Coordinates of C-alpha atoms in Angstrom, one line a residue:
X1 CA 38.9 82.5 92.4
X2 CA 41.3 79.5 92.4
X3 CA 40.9 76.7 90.2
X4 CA 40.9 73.2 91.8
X5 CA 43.5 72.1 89.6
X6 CA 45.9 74.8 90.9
X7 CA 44.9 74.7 94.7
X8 CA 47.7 74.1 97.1
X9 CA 47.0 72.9 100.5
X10 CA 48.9 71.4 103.8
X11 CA 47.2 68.3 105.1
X12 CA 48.9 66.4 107.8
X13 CA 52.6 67.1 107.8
X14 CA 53.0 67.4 103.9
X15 CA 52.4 69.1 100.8
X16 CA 49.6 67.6 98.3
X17 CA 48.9 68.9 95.3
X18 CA 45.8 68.8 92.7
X19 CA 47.1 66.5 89.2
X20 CA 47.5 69.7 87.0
X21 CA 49.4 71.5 90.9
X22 CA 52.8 72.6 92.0
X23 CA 54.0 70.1 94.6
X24 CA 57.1 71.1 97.2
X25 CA 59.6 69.0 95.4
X26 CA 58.8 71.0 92.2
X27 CA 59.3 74.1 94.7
X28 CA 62.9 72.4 95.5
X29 CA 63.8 71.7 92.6
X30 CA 63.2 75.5 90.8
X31 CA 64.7 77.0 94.1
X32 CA 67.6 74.7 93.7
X33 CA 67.6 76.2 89.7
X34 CA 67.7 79.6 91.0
X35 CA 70.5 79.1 93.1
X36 CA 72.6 77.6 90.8
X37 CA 71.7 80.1 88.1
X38 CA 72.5 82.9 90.9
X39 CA 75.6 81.3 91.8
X40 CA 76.7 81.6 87.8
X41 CA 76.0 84.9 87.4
X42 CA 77.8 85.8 90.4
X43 CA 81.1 84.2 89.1
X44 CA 80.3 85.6 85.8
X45 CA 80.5 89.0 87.5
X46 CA 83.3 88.2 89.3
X47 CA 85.4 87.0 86.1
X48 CA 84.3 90.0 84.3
X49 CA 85.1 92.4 87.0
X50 CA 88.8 90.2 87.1
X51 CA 89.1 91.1 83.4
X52 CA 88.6 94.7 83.1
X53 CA 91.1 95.3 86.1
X54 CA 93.2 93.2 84.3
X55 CA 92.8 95.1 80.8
X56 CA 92.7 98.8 82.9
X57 CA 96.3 97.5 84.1
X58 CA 97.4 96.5 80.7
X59 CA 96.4 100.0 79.3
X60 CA 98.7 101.2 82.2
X61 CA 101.4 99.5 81.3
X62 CA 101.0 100.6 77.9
X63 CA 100.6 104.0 78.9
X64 CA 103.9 103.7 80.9
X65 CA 106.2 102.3 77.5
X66 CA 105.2 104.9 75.5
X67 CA 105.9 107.5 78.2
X68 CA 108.9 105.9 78.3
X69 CA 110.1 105.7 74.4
X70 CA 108.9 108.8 74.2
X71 CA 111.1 110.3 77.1
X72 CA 114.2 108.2 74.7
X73 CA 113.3 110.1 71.6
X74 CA 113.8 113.6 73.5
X75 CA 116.9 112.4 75.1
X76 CA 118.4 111.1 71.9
X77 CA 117.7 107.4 72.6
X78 CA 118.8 107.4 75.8
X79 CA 116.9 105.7 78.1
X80 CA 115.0 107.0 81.5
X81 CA 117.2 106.5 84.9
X82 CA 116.2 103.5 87.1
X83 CA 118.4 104.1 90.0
X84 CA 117.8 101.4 93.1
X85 CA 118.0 103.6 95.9
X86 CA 116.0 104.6 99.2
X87 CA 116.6 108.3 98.5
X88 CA 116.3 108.2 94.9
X89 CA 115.2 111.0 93.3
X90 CA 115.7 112.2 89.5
X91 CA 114.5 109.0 88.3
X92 CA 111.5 107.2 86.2
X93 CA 110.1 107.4 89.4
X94 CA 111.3 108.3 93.1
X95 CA 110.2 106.9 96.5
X96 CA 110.9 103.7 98.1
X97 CA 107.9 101.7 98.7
X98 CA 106.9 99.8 102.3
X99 CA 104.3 99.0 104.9
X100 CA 105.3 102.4 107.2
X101 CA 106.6 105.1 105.8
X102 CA 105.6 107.6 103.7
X103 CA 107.3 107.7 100.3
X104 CA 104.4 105.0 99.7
X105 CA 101.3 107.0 99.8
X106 CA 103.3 110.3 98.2
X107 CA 101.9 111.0 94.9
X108 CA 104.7 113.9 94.4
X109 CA 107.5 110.9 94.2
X110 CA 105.5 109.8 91.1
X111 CA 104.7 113.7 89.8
X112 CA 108.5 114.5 90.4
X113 CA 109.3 111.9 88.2
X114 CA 111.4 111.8 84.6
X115 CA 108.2 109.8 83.2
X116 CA 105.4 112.0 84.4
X117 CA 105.1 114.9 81.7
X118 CA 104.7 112.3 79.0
X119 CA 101.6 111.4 80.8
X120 CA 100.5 113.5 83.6
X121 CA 97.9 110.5 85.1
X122 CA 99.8 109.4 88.8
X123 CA 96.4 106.7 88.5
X124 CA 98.5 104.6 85.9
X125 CA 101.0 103.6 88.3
X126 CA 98.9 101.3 90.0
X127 CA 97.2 98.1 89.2
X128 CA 93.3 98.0 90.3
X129 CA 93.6 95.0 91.8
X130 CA 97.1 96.1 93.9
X131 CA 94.9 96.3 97.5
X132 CA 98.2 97.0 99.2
X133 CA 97.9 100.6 101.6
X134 CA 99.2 102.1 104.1
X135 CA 97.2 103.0 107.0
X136 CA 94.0 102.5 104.9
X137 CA 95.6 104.6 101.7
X138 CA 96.2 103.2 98.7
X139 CA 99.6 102.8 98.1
X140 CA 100.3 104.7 94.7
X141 CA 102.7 102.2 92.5
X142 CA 102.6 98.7 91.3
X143 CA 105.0 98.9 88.9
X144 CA 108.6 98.4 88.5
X145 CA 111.1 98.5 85.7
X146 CA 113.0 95.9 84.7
X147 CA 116.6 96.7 86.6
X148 CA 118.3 96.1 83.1
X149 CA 117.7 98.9 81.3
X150 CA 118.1 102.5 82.6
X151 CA 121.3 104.7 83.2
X152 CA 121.2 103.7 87.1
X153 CA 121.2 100.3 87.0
X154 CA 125.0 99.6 86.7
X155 CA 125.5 100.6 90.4
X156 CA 123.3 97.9 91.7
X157 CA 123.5 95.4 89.4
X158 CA 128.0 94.9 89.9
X159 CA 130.6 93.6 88.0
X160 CA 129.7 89.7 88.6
X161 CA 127.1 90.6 85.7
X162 CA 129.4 92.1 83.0
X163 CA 128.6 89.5 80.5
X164 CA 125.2 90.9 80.2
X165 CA 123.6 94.3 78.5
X166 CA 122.4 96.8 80.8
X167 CA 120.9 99.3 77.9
X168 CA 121.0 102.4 78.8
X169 CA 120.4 103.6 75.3
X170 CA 117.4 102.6 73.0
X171 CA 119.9 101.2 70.7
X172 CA 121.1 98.8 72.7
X173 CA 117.7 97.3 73.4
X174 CA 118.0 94.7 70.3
X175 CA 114.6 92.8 70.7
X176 CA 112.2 95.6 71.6
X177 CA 109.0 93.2 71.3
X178 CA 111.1 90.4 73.1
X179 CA 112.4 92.5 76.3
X180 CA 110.0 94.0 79.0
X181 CA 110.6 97.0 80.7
X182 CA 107.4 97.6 83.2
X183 CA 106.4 94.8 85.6
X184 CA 103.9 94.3 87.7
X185 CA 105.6 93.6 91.2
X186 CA 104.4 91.4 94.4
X187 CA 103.2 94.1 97.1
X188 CA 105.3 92.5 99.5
X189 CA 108.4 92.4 97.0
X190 CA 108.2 96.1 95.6
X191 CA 110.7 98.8 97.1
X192 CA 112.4 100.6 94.8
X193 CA 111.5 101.3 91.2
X194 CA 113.3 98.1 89.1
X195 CA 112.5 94.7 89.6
X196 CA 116.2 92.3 89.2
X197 CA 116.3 89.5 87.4
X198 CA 119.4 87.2 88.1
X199 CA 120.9 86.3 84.6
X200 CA 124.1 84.5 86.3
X201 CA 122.2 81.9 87.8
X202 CA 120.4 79.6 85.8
X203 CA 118.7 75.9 85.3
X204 CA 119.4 74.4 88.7
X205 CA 121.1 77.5 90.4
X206 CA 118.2 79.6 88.8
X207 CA 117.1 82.2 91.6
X208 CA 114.1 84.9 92.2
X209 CA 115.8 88.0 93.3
X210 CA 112.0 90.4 93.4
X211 CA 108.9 88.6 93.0
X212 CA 106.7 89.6 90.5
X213 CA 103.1 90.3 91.2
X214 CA 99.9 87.4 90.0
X215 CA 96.9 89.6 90.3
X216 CA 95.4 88.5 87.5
X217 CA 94.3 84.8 88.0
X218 CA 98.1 84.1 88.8
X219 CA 99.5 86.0 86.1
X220 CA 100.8 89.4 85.5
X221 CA 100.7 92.3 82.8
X222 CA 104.1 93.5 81.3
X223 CA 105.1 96.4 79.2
X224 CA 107.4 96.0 76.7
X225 CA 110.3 98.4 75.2
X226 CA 108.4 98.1 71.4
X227 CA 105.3 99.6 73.3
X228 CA 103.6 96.1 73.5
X229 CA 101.8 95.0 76.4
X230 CA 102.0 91.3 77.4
X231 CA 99.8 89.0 80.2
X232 CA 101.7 86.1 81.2
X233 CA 100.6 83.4 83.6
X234 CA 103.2 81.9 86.0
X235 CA 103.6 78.0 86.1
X236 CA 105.5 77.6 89.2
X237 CA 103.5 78.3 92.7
X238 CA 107.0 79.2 93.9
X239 CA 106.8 82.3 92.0
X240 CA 103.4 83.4 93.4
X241 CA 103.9 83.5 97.6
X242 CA 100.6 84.5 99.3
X243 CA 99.8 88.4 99.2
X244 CA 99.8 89.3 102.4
X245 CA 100.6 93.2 102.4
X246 CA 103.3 93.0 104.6
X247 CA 107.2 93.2 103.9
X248 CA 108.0 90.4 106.9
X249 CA 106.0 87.7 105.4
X250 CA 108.1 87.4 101.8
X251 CA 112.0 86.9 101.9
X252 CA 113.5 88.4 98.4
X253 CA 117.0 86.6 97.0
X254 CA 116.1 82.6 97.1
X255 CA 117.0 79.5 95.4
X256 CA 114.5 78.5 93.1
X257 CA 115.9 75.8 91.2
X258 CA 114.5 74.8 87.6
X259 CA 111.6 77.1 88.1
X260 CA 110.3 77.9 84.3
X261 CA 109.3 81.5 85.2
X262 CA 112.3 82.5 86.0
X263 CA 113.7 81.4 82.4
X264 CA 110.4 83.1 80.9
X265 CA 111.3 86.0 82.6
X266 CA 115.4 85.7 81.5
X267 CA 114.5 85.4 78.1
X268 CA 113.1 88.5 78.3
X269 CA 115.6 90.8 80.4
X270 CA 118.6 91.0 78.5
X271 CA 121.0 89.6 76.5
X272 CA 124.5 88.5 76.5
X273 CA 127.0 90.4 75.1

């Protein structure tokens, strides 16, 4: 039985409603409420689901310094090889990453690897939010090491940089908390296992030799040689080029004049000697 005061009826071409009754624009006007509530939760989801990739790559990166400090206290300080190199192999990890080949889908180049046994996990080698594949596999790696530190690096790196440290002992790493040694890297930018950083050129000359990666609302995770693990948002849009999973579409070694990331980032390289 349905009280009068509740009844709702069509007359004519519109709604009508009793005194006590639910009219359309009351209908609108909850529906609209719904959506809007539907629309927050959505983006609530979506933020959340933003921040646990971005702590589950954090724990990776953390998971990757202490692999790595521990591989220096069996080596008596002396730090894992970081080679830059197509062919690489006997390094903190091997393979040379791209759109076509397939050192990039090859989880043996990260199980071959100097780091592996201090954590046999090839998963925390990738960022959860790194889409980037290869004929619809996952590529395995995200990260890259900073090209500073590592017997290897010296090779690549040239004599037009012999002011700086390139550690390649724990020792010689004098800031531990204040220098980074895993990076996330732009999927477009990553290739071999370091990312450079130009020290030479700074202020207006200032340069972005590999791009790092902005996954997490335009920032990125690093790891740091005290074992630390630091997000860091970048402030320049010149340091975060589209993602567009394809090698073409990013050119590596540009001018970037005054850009504060790239001084964020020198800061925490190296040091001069």
């Amino acid at each position: 039985m349905l009280l009068e005061s509740q009844e709702l009826f069509v007359r004519g071409s519109g709604w009508e409603k009793s005194a006590d009754g639910f009219s359309f624009s009351d209908l609108l006007v909850t529906l609209g409420v719904l959506s809007l509530l539907l629309l927050l939760q959505i983006s609530a989801f979506a933020h959340n689901k933003g921040n646990s990739h971005r702590a589950v790559c954090a724990d990776n990166l953390r998971r990757l310094a202490l692999s790595w400090l521990m591989y220096a206290d069996d080596n008596r300080g002396r730090l894992a090889p970081n080679r830059s190199d197509s062919l690489v192999t006997n390094n903190w990890v091997d393979g040379f990453l791209d759109y076509s080949g397939t050192d990039a889908t090859n989880l043996s180049k990260i199980a071959q690897a100097k780091l592996y046994p201090y954590n046999k996990a090839v998963e925390i080698y990738r960022c959860p939010d790194d889409q980037s594949a290869v004929r619809s596999q996952l590529r395995v790696r995200s990260y890259s090491m900073n090209a500073w530190i590592g017997d290897g690096a010296s090779g690549w790196i040239g004599s037009p940089t012999g002011a700086f440290q390139i550690a390649t002992n724990r020792s010689q790493v004098r800031q531990p908390d204040q220098t980074f040694v895993f990076i996330e890297e732009h999927p477009d930018s990553i290739n071999d296992g370091m990312l450079y950083v130009d020290m030479v050129s700074i202020g207006p000359a200032a340069r972005i030799i590999d791009f790092p990666a902005a996954y997490h609302y335009l920032g990125a995770n690093l790891g740091f040689a005290d074992g630390s693990v630091q997000y860091h948002q970048w402030l320049d849009p010149r340091t975060t080029p589209p993602m567009r999973y394809n090698n073409i579409f990013i050119t590596l070694n540009i001018a970037s004049p005054n850009n504060p990331d790239v001084a964020w980032l020198q800061n925490r390289t190296t040091y001069r000697k």
